[in-house]
């Protein structure tokens, strides 16, 4: 460490989008970093994500985080296998859904105040621009111009490689245990505790259990969401139908669509990786409405997201030397370059992002899981 008074040795647990970003930033800024990953790089939720990225957030802190994330994604574009495909993001409410229509009308000026390149748009103009998008039933639509889609599993390998280039050690197939000592990591199959000055738990859905084992409970619940791809190559924007509660985007295989939130806590070690029939039926109906057809499904799957009581992330120090980055409500990939950066900076001595301070909760709060990608 040369530039700051921060910790010299840091363990990062989890090589998803957030952990690899933090590992890179920490190593680049002088920390001696070891990144522990239970399985493969991007083998967690990041590898199952839909790759939708946008900066259309109304709250000022969210807008600033998303702006920074998109800025970094643009800088990483073209490095390794990571490619960012700029594409507009449209979100809409249907006729008769006055509550969500009003929410969109209210959000857009707030986003604009925060410097986001978004605007309300005439649904008929959208249909004219995107041949396969149906908007006859749409009451209100907005478009975010600084959005993109990516293949999400290409991002963590790039950041892990960059971390290694800055001197970090990356240990895959190495689940760790924090139960012996919260800043002492015990890699699976080893007896000795490896001591670190700081430990960052960026273990996605497993973060809750790891931190409970370390005696630092957090207010987070993993929950299951679902997605599918279909082979038809369609002219559509990235689109979130808020009334129907689903999204779609163009995809290298044709079309990707998803949501299918199961609003119950999932067991991160035992959950159904396949999509449910009800999700496939709902998507057939939703896609028929939005693109005038129900394309044949090529692949479908489920994955885990992480909820918090106020739907804001848990990002920062939970106890001396022990940090967390989780609770992203389905928006963790698109914000990962900024959230990983922010928690790395906090570990090295900067202020954290105050509204995301994980100690705002005791950790034992009762709360309901509410789906993340909503406009309410
Ligand atoms: C179907 C689906 C679609 C989604 N679509 C989007 C989207 O379009 N845009 C968006 O922004 N977000 C989306 N998300 C959410 C997004 O996937 C997550 O918010 C994001 O990937 C979280 O990244 P992470 O690094 O926190 O966690 P993860 O990617 O889950 O990484 C955590 C890692 O920790 C490892 N780990 C766990 N326990 C241990 C241990 N004990 N020791 C060592 N390693 C451990 C895991 O193996 C895993 O690799 C989607 C999620 C799903 C499931």
Short mmCIF file of C-alpha atoms and ligand atoms in Angstrom, two decimals:
data_model
loop_
_atom_site.label_atom_id
_atom_site.label_comp_id
_atom_site.label_asym_id
_atom_site.label_seq_id
_atom_site.Cartn_x
_atom_site.Cartn_y
_atom_site.Cartn_z
CA UNK A 1 0.00 0.00 0.00
CA UNK A 2 1.42 3.31 -0.98
CA UNK A 3 -1.42 5.75 -1.54
CA UNK A 4 -3.73 5.32 1.44
CA UNK A 5 -3.87 4.25 5.04
CA UNK A 6 -6.21 1.39 4.20
CA UNK A 7 -5.74 -2.35 4.69
CA UNK A 8 -2.83 -4.09 3.03
CA UNK A 9 -4.37 -7.52 2.54
CA UNK A 10 -7.94 -7.98 1.34
CA UNK A 11 -9.93 -11.15 0.65
CA UNK A 12 -12.79 -10.81 -1.80
CA UNK A 13 -15.31 -13.65 -1.60
CA UNK A 14 -17.20 -14.22 -4.85
CA UNK A 15 -16.13 -13.78 -8.47
CA UNK A 16 -19.37 -12.41 -9.89
CA UNK A 17 -19.69 -9.00 -11.51
CA UNK A 18 -19.38 -7.15 -8.20
CA UNK A 19 -16.56 -9.16 -6.59
CA UNK A 20 -14.34 -9.10 -9.68
CA UNK A 21 -14.84 -5.35 -10.08
CA UNK A 22 -13.92 -4.73 -6.44
CA UNK A 23 -10.92 -7.07 -6.68
CA UNK A 24 -9.64 -5.19 -9.71
CA UNK A 25 -10.08 -1.75 -8.18
CA UNK A 26 -8.52 -2.84 -4.88
CA UNK A 27 -5.51 -4.41 -6.58
CA UNK A 28 -5.05 -1.45 -8.92
CA UNK A 29 -5.07 0.89 -5.92
CA UNK A 30 -2.34 -1.04 -4.13
CA UNK A 31 -4.01 -3.70 -1.97
CA UNK A 32 -2.73 -7.26 -1.82
CA UNK A 33 -5.91 -9.02 -3.01
CA UNK A 34 -6.97 -12.66 -2.99
CA UNK A 35 -10.23 -13.37 -4.80
CA UNK A 36 -11.88 -16.60 -3.61
CA UNK A 37 -14.58 -18.18 -5.79
CA UNK A 38 -16.48 -21.32 -4.79
CA UNK A 39 -16.89 -22.48 -8.38
CA UNK A 40 -16.08 -20.81 -11.69
CA UNK A 41 -15.77 -17.12 -12.41
CA UNK A 42 -19.27 -15.82 -13.28
CA UNK A 43 -20.77 -19.13 -12.17
CA UNK A 44 -23.32 -17.43 -9.86
CA UNK A 45 -26.19 -15.08 -10.69
CA UNK A 46 -24.05 -13.02 -13.06
CA UNK A 47 -23.82 -15.99 -15.43
CA UNK A 48 -27.62 -16.31 -15.41
CA UNK A 49 -28.46 -12.62 -15.82
CA UNK A 50 -30.16 -11.03 -18.79
CA UNK A 51 -27.52 -8.42 -19.48
CA UNK A 52 -29.79 -5.38 -19.52
CA UNK A 53 -27.99 -2.18 -18.55
CA UNK A 54 -29.47 1.29 -18.15
CA UNK A 55 -29.17 4.45 -16.11
CA UNK A 56 -32.89 5.27 -15.85
CA UNK A 57 -33.09 5.72 -12.09
CA UNK A 58 -35.01 8.54 -10.44
CA UNK A 59 -33.30 8.83 -7.04
CA UNK A 60 -30.16 10.97 -7.21
CA UNK A 61 -27.86 8.39 -5.60
CA UNK A 62 -29.14 5.65 -7.93
CA UNK A 63 -28.80 7.88 -10.99
CA UNK A 64 -25.20 8.75 -10.06
CA UNK A 65 -24.29 5.08 -9.47
CA UNK A 66 -25.89 4.01 -12.76
CA UNK A 67 -24.22 6.83 -14.68
CA UNK A 68 -20.83 5.79 -13.35
CA UNK A 69 -21.55 2.14 -14.12
CA UNK A 70 -22.43 2.89 -17.74
CA UNK A 71 -19.35 5.08 -18.07
CA UNK A 72 -17.12 2.22 -16.91
CA UNK A 73 -18.92 -0.35 -19.07
CA UNK A 74 -18.18 1.90 -22.07
CA UNK A 75 -14.51 2.05 -21.06
CA UNK A 76 -14.33 -1.77 -20.78
CA UNK A 77 -16.18 -2.31 -24.11
CA UNK A 78 -14.01 -4.24 -26.55
CA UNK A 79 -11.58 -5.52 -23.90
CA UNK A 80 -11.38 -9.31 -23.61
CA UNK A 81 -14.68 -10.82 -24.77
CA UNK A 82 -16.75 -8.03 -23.24
CA UNK A 83 -18.88 -6.06 -25.68
CA UNK A 84 -21.45 -3.42 -24.87
CA UNK A 85 -24.23 -3.04 -27.43
CA UNK A 86 -25.87 0.38 -27.02
CA UNK A 87 -29.63 -0.06 -27.38
CA UNK A 88 -32.58 2.01 -26.13
CA UNK A 89 -34.46 0.90 -23.02
CA UNK A 90 -38.21 1.50 -23.08
CA UNK A 91 -40.50 1.09 -20.10
CA UNK A 92 -44.25 1.33 -20.35
CA UNK A 93 -47.63 1.03 -18.62
CA UNK A 94 -50.79 -0.20 -20.31
CA UNK A 95 -54.16 1.54 -20.70
CA UNK A 96 -56.13 1.12 -17.46
CA UNK A 97 -52.99 0.87 -15.29
CA UNK A 98 -53.18 4.45 -14.10
CA UNK A 99 -50.96 3.86 -11.06
CA UNK A 100 -47.94 2.75 -13.09
CA UNK A 101 -48.67 5.25 -15.86
CA UNK A 102 -48.55 8.03 -13.29
CA UNK A 103 -45.35 6.58 -11.78
CA UNK A 104 -43.63 6.77 -15.19
CA UNK A 105 -44.86 10.34 -15.79
CA UNK A 106 -43.51 11.29 -12.37
CA UNK A 107 -40.14 9.51 -12.75
CA UNK A 108 -39.06 10.93 -16.09
CA UNK A 109 -38.62 14.58 -15.00
CA UNK A 110 -36.76 13.43 -11.88
CA UNK A 111 -34.41 11.35 -14.02
CA UNK A 112 -33.91 14.33 -16.33
CA UNK A 113 -33.11 16.53 -13.32
CA UNK A 114 -30.43 13.98 -12.47
CA UNK A 115 -28.97 14.36 -15.93
CA UNK A 116 -30.29 11.12 -17.40
CA UNK A 117 -31.00 11.08 -21.13
CA UNK A 118 -34.62 9.89 -20.86
CA UNK A 119 -37.93 11.17 -22.21
CA UNK A 120 -41.57 10.31 -22.49
CA UNK A 121 -42.30 8.96 -25.95
CA UNK A 122 -45.44 8.55 -28.05
CA UNK A 123 -46.22 4.80 -28.10
CA UNK A 124 -47.13 5.04 -31.81
CA UNK A 125 -43.66 6.44 -32.60
CA UNK A 126 -42.09 3.46 -30.84
CA UNK A 127 -44.13 1.04 -32.93
CA UNK A 128 -43.04 2.92 -36.05
CA UNK A 129 -39.38 2.70 -35.05
CA UNK A 130 -39.38 -0.96 -33.94
CA UNK A 131 -41.30 -3.09 -36.46
CA UNK A 132 -42.02 -5.95 -34.08
CA UNK A 133 -43.14 -3.92 -31.07
CA UNK A 134 -46.92 -3.63 -30.45
CA UNK A 135 -47.99 -0.53 -28.54
CA UNK A 136 -51.77 -0.28 -29.25
CA UNK A 137 -52.57 -0.97 -25.57
CA UNK A 138 -49.89 1.32 -24.13
CA UNK A 139 -50.92 4.39 -22.10
CA UNK A 140 -47.50 5.81 -21.24
CA UNK A 141 -44.00 4.94 -22.43
CA UNK A 142 -40.57 6.38 -21.74
CA UNK A 143 -37.21 5.76 -23.34
CA UNK A 144 -33.70 5.81 -21.87
CA UNK A 145 -31.21 6.50 -24.62
CA UNK A 146 -28.02 5.61 -22.68
CA UNK A 147 -28.84 1.92 -22.27
CA UNK A 148 -27.23 -1.23 -23.61
CA UNK A 149 -27.28 -5.00 -23.58
CA UNK A 150 -24.33 -7.30 -22.99
CA UNK A 151 -23.48 -10.97 -22.54
CA UNK A 152 -23.07 -10.76 -18.76
CA UNK A 153 -20.81 -13.78 -18.29
CA UNK A 154 -18.11 -12.06 -20.36
CA UNK A 155 -17.66 -9.29 -17.77
CA UNK A 156 -16.26 -11.06 -14.65
CA UNK A 157 -13.50 -12.92 -16.56
CA UNK A 158 -12.29 -9.60 -17.96
CA UNK A 159 -12.27 -7.96 -14.53
CA UNK A 160 -10.62 -11.01 -12.91
CA UNK A 161 -7.94 -10.91 -15.59
CA UNK A 162 -7.42 -7.20 -14.98
CA UNK A 163 -7.21 -7.88 -11.22
CA UNK A 164 -4.55 -10.54 -11.82
CA UNK A 165 -2.63 -8.13 -14.04
CA UNK A 166 -2.59 -5.76 -11.05
CA UNK A 167 -1.14 -8.51 -8.84
CA UNK A 168 -4.28 -10.12 -7.36
CA UNK A 169 -4.43 -13.87 -6.74
CA UNK A 170 -7.56 -15.53 -8.11
CA UNK A 171 -8.54 -18.87 -6.53
CA UNK A 172 -11.47 -20.61 -8.23
CA UNK A 173 -13.10 -23.82 -6.95
CA UNK A 174 -12.32 -22.54 -3.45
CA UNK A 175 -15.39 -21.99 -1.26
CA UNK A 176 -14.45 -20.24 1.94
CA UNK A 177 -15.84 -20.27 5.45
CA UNK A 178 -15.89 -17.23 7.74
CA UNK A 179 -17.23 -18.94 10.85
CA UNK A 180 -13.87 -19.28 12.62
CA UNK A 181 -12.92 -15.62 12.41
CA UNK A 182 -14.77 -12.91 10.43
CA UNK A 183 -11.58 -11.54 8.87
CA UNK A 184 -9.96 -14.94 8.73
CA UNK A 185 -10.85 -16.96 5.69
CA UNK A 186 -10.76 -20.75 5.76
CA UNK A 187 -10.64 -22.14 2.23
CA UNK A 188 -12.52 -25.42 1.82
CA UNK A 189 -10.32 -28.46 2.46
CA UNK A 190 -7.74 -26.45 4.39
CA UNK A 191 -7.41 -26.23 8.16
CA UNK A 192 -5.44 -23.05 8.57
CA UNK A 193 -7.15 -19.69 8.86
CA UNK A 194 -5.76 -17.14 6.41
CA UNK A 195 -5.82 -13.74 8.08
CA UNK A 196 -6.65 -10.61 6.08
CA UNK A 197 -6.87 -6.97 7.11
CA UNK A 198 -10.27 -6.80 5.40
CA UNK A 199 -12.75 -9.27 3.91
CA UNK A 200 -15.38 -8.32 1.32
CA UNK A 201 -18.32 -10.71 1.03
CA UNK A 202 -19.63 -10.35 -2.53
CA UNK A 203 -21.03 -13.87 -2.58
CA UNK A 204 -24.43 -13.08 -4.13
CA UNK A 205 -27.23 -15.22 -2.71
CA UNK A 206 -24.78 -16.91 -0.32
CA UNK A 207 -23.79 -13.63 1.36
CA UNK A 208 -26.50 -13.91 4.01
CA UNK A 209 -25.33 -17.31 5.26
CA UNK A 210 -21.63 -16.41 5.13
CA UNK A 211 -22.21 -13.28 7.19
CA UNK A 212 -24.51 -15.05 9.63
CA UNK A 213 -21.70 -17.60 10.12
CA UNK A 214 -19.34 -14.69 10.79
CA UNK A 215 -21.74 -13.37 13.45
CA UNK A 216 -22.80 -10.35 11.36
CA UNK A 217 -26.40 -11.00 10.14
CA UNK A 218 -27.74 -8.92 7.24
CA UNK A 219 -31.30 -8.06 6.15
CA UNK A 220 -31.32 -9.86 2.82
CA UNK A 221 -33.35 -12.65 1.21
CA UNK A 222 -32.47 -14.50 -1.98
CA UNK A 223 -35.40 -15.06 -4.37
CA UNK A 224 -35.86 -16.83 -7.68
CA UNK A 225 -36.42 -15.13 -11.06
CA UNK A 226 -36.65 -16.66 -14.55
CA UNK A 227 -35.74 -15.99 -18.16
CA UNK A 228 -35.89 -17.55 -21.62
CA UNK A 229 -34.49 -17.13 -25.09
CA UNK A 230 -36.34 -17.62 -28.36
CA UNK A 231 -34.78 -17.92 -31.77
CA UNK A 232 -36.77 -15.27 -33.64
CA UNK A 233 -34.71 -12.26 -34.62
CA UNK A 234 -37.03 -9.34 -33.89
CA UNK A 235 -36.82 -5.56 -34.20
CA UNK A 236 -37.48 -4.53 -30.60
CA UNK A 237 -35.95 -2.17 -28.06
CA UNK A 238 -34.98 -3.41 -24.61
CA UNK A 239 -38.48 -3.18 -23.15
CA UNK A 240 -40.00 -3.49 -19.69
CA UNK A 241 -43.78 -3.92 -19.64
CA UNK A 242 -44.44 -2.71 -16.10
CA UNK A 243 -48.11 -3.69 -16.17
CA UNK A 244 -47.28 -7.24 -17.28
CA UNK A 245 -44.20 -7.40 -15.04
CA UNK A 246 -41.81 -8.75 -17.68
CA UNK A 247 -39.01 -7.54 -19.95
CA UNK A 248 -37.58 -8.45 -23.34
CA UNK A 249 -34.47 -7.56 -25.31
CA UNK A 250 -32.73 -8.51 -28.55
CA UNK A 251 -30.22 -11.32 -27.97
CA UNK A 252 -27.51 -13.08 -30.03
CA UNK A 253 -29.84 -16.13 -30.12
CA UNK A 254 -32.82 -13.97 -31.15
CA UNK A 255 -34.88 -12.67 -28.26
CA UNK A 256 -34.46 -12.84 -24.48
CA UNK A 257 -37.41 -12.33 -22.14
CA UNK A 258 -37.87 -12.71 -18.44
CA UNK A 259 -38.89 -11.90 -14.92
CA UNK A 260 -41.07 -14.65 -13.38
CA UNK A 261 -40.33 -13.53 -9.84
CA UNK A 262 -41.13 -16.00 -7.08
CA UNK A 263 -41.73 -13.80 -4.05
CA UNK A 264 -40.55 -16.33 -1.46
CA UNK A 265 -37.13 -16.74 0.10
CA UNK A 266 -34.99 -19.25 -1.79
CA UNK A 267 -32.39 -21.57 -0.31
CA UNK A 268 -29.15 -20.60 -2.10
CA UNK A 269 -27.94 -24.23 -1.97
CA UNK A 270 -31.17 -25.86 -3.08
CA UNK A 271 -33.35 -24.21 -5.67
CA UNK A 272 -34.86 -25.21 -9.01
CA UNK A 273 -32.53 -24.10 -11.85
CA UNK A 274 -35.22 -24.71 -14.49
CA UNK A 275 -38.00 -22.32 -15.41
CA UNK A 276 -41.54 -23.11 -14.21
CA UNK A 277 -44.41 -23.92 -16.57
CA UNK A 278 -46.40 -20.96 -15.21
CA UNK A 279 -43.56 -18.63 -16.21
CA UNK A 280 -43.44 -20.03 -19.75
CA UNK A 281 -47.26 -19.70 -20.05
CA UNK A 282 -47.19 -16.13 -18.72
CA UNK A 283 -44.38 -15.19 -21.09
CA UNK A 284 -46.22 -16.69 -24.10
CA UNK A 285 -49.19 -14.46 -23.27
CA UNK A 286 -47.06 -11.40 -22.52
CA UNK A 287 -44.97 -11.73 -25.68
CA UNK A 288 -48.08 -12.27 -27.78
CA UNK A 289 -49.37 -8.96 -26.49
CA UNK A 290 -46.09 -7.05 -26.87
CA UNK A 291 -44.69 -8.49 -30.12
CA UNK A 292 -47.81 -10.10 -31.61
CA UNK A 293 -46.48 -13.65 -31.39
CA UNK A 294 -45.28 -16.32 -28.96
CA UNK A 295 -41.94 -17.38 -30.41
CA UNK A 296 -40.69 -20.90 -29.81
CA UNK A 297 -38.60 -21.11 -26.64
CA UNK A 298 -35.00 -22.23 -27.17
CA UNK A 299 -33.74 -22.14 -23.57
CA UNK A 300 -35.26 -21.24 -20.24
CA UNK A 301 -33.76 -21.07 -16.77
CA UNK A 302 -34.04 -19.65 -13.27
CA UNK A 303 -31.53 -17.79 -11.13
CA UNK A 304 -31.35 -15.98 -7.82
CA UNK A 305 -31.61 -12.29 -7.00
CA UNK A 306 -31.26 -10.70 -3.57
CA UNK A 307 -33.86 -8.51 -1.82
CA UNK A 308 -33.54 -6.03 1.05
CA UNK A 309 -36.26 -4.35 3.16
CA UNK A 310 -35.97 -0.98 1.34
CA UNK A 311 -34.83 -2.40 -2.04
CA UNK A 312 -31.50 -0.56 -1.77
CA UNK A 313 -28.20 -2.49 -1.76
CA UNK A 314 -26.24 -3.49 1.32
CA UNK A 315 -22.84 -2.06 0.49
CA UNK A 316 -20.09 -1.30 2.98
CA UNK A 317 -18.67 -2.26 6.34
CA UNK A 318 -20.80 -4.48 8.57
CA UNK A 319 -18.20 -4.87 11.30
CA UNK A 320 -14.55 -3.95 11.75
CA UNK A 321 -12.78 -5.15 8.63
CA UNK A 322 -15.78 -7.10 7.34
CA UNK A 323 -17.58 -5.67 4.29
CA UNK A 324 -20.56 -6.75 2.19
CA UNK A 325 -21.88 -6.06 -1.31
CA UNK A 326 -25.28 -7.63 -1.98
CA UNK A 327 -29.03 -6.91 -2.10
CA UNK A 328 -29.29 -5.60 -5.64
CA UNK A 329 -32.98 -6.35 -6.34
CA UNK A 330 -32.39 -7.64 -9.86
CA UNK A 331 -30.24 -4.62 -10.82
CA UNK A 332 -26.84 -5.85 -9.68
CA UNK A 333 -25.20 -6.50 -12.99
CA UNK A 334 -25.96 -3.11 -14.53
CA UNK A 335 -24.60 -1.30 -11.46
CA UNK A 336 -21.65 -3.61 -10.74
CA UNK A 337 -18.84 -1.45 -12.19
CA UNK A 338 -19.88 1.41 -9.88
CA UNK A 339 -20.86 -0.63 -6.81
CA UNK A 340 -17.68 -2.71 -6.90
CA UNK A 341 -15.69 0.48 -7.28
CA UNK A 342 -17.48 2.20 -4.41
CA UNK A 343 -17.01 -0.65 -1.94
CA UNK A 344 -13.34 -1.01 -2.94
CA UNK A 345 -12.85 2.70 -2.29
CA UNK A 346 -14.57 2.40 1.09
CA UNK A 347 -12.29 -0.50 2.07
CA UNK A 348 -9.33 1.70 1.18
CA UNK A 349 -10.57 4.53 3.38
CA UNK A 350 -13.11 6.58 1.40
CA UNK A 351 -16.64 7.38 2.53
CA UNK A 352 -19.16 4.73 1.53
CA UNK A 353 -22.49 5.39 -0.17
CA UNK A 354 -24.50 6.44 2.87
CA UNK A 355 -28.00 5.25 1.82
CA UNK A 356 -26.52 1.80 1.10
CA UNK A 357 -24.82 1.46 4.53
CA UNK A 358 -25.57 -2.15 5.53
CA UNK A 359 -25.76 -1.24 9.23
CA UNK A 360 -28.99 0.71 8.61
CA UNK A 361 -30.64 -2.64 9.42
CA UNK A 362 -30.11 -4.90 12.42
CA UNK A 363 -30.15 -7.98 10.21
CA UNK A 364 -33.13 -9.71 11.78
CA UNK A 365 -35.89 -7.54 10.25
CA UNK A 366 -39.03 -9.24 8.95
CA UNK A 367 -39.82 -8.05 5.41
CA UNK A 368 -41.59 -9.12 2.24
CA UNK A 369 -39.78 -9.77 -1.02
CA UNK A 370 -40.98 -7.30 -3.64
CA UNK A 371 -39.86 -7.77 -7.22
CA UNK A 372 -37.03 -5.48 -8.24
CA UNK A 373 -37.73 -4.26 -11.74
CA UNK A 374 -40.89 -2.29 -11.05
CA UNK A 375 -41.80 1.34 -11.53
CA UNK A 376 -43.62 1.83 -8.21
C1 LIG B 1 -32.51 -14.56 -14.63
C2 LIG B 1 -31.81 -13.32 -14.13
C3 LIG B 1 -31.78 -12.17 -14.90
C4 LIG B 1 -31.14 -11.03 -14.44
N1 LIG B 1 -31.05 -9.96 -15.27
C5 LIG B 1 -30.36 -8.84 -14.89
C6 LIG B 1 -30.20 -7.75 -15.78
O1 LIG B 1 -30.63 -7.80 -16.93
N2 LIG B 1 -29.53 -6.66 -15.33
C7 LIG B 1 -29.02 -6.59 -14.05
O2 LIG B 1 -28.47 -5.56 -13.69
N3 LIG B 1 -29.13 -7.63 -13.20
C8 LIG B 1 -29.80 -8.75 -13.58
N4 LIG B 1 -29.92 -9.81 -12.72
C9 LIG B 1 -29.35 -9.68 -11.37
C10 LIG B 1 -27.85 -9.95 -11.44
O3 LIG B 1 -27.62 -11.24 -11.94
C11 LIG B 1 -27.23 -9.85 -10.05
O4 LIG B 1 -27.69 -8.71 -9.37
C12 LIG B 1 -25.70 -9.77 -10.17
O5 LIG B 1 -25.23 -10.70 -11.10
C13 LIG B 1 -25.09 -9.99 -8.81
O6 LIG B 1 -23.68 -10.12 -8.97
P1 LIG B 1 -22.83 -10.55 -7.73
O7 LIG B 1 -21.41 -10.43 -8.14
O8 LIG B 1 -23.29 -9.80 -6.52
O9 LIG B 1 -23.25 -12.07 -7.42
P2 LIG B 1 -22.96 -13.43 -8.20
O10 LIG B 1 -22.81 -13.26 -9.64
O11 LIG B 1 -23.98 -14.40 -7.71
O12 LIG B 1 -21.53 -13.86 -7.65
C14 LIG B 1 -21.34 -14.35 -6.34
C15 LIG B 1 -20.27 -15.42 -6.39
O13 LIG B 1 -19.94 -15.80 -5.07
C16 LIG B 1 -19.58 -17.15 -5.08
N5 LIG B 1 -19.66 -17.70 -3.72
C17 LIG B 1 -20.76 -17.96 -2.98
N6 LIG B 1 -20.42 -18.47 -1.79
C18 LIG B 1 -19.06 -18.52 -1.76
C19 LIG B 1 -18.12 -18.97 -0.81
N7 LIG B 1 -18.49 -19.45 0.39
N8 LIG B 1 -16.80 -18.91 -1.10
C20 LIG B 1 -16.38 -18.41 -2.30
N9 LIG B 1 -17.26 -17.98 -3.25
C21 LIG B 1 -18.58 -18.02 -2.98
C22 LIG B 1 -20.59 -17.76 -6.03
O14 LIG B 1 -20.13 -19.00 -6.54
C23 LIG B 1 -20.72 -16.69 -7.09
O15 LIG B 1 -19.89 -16.92 -8.22
C24 LIG B 1 -30.54 -10.99 -13.16
C25 LIG B 1 -30.56 -12.15 -12.37
C26 LIG B 1 -31.16 -13.31 -12.85
C27 LIG B 1 -31.13 -14.53 -11.99
#
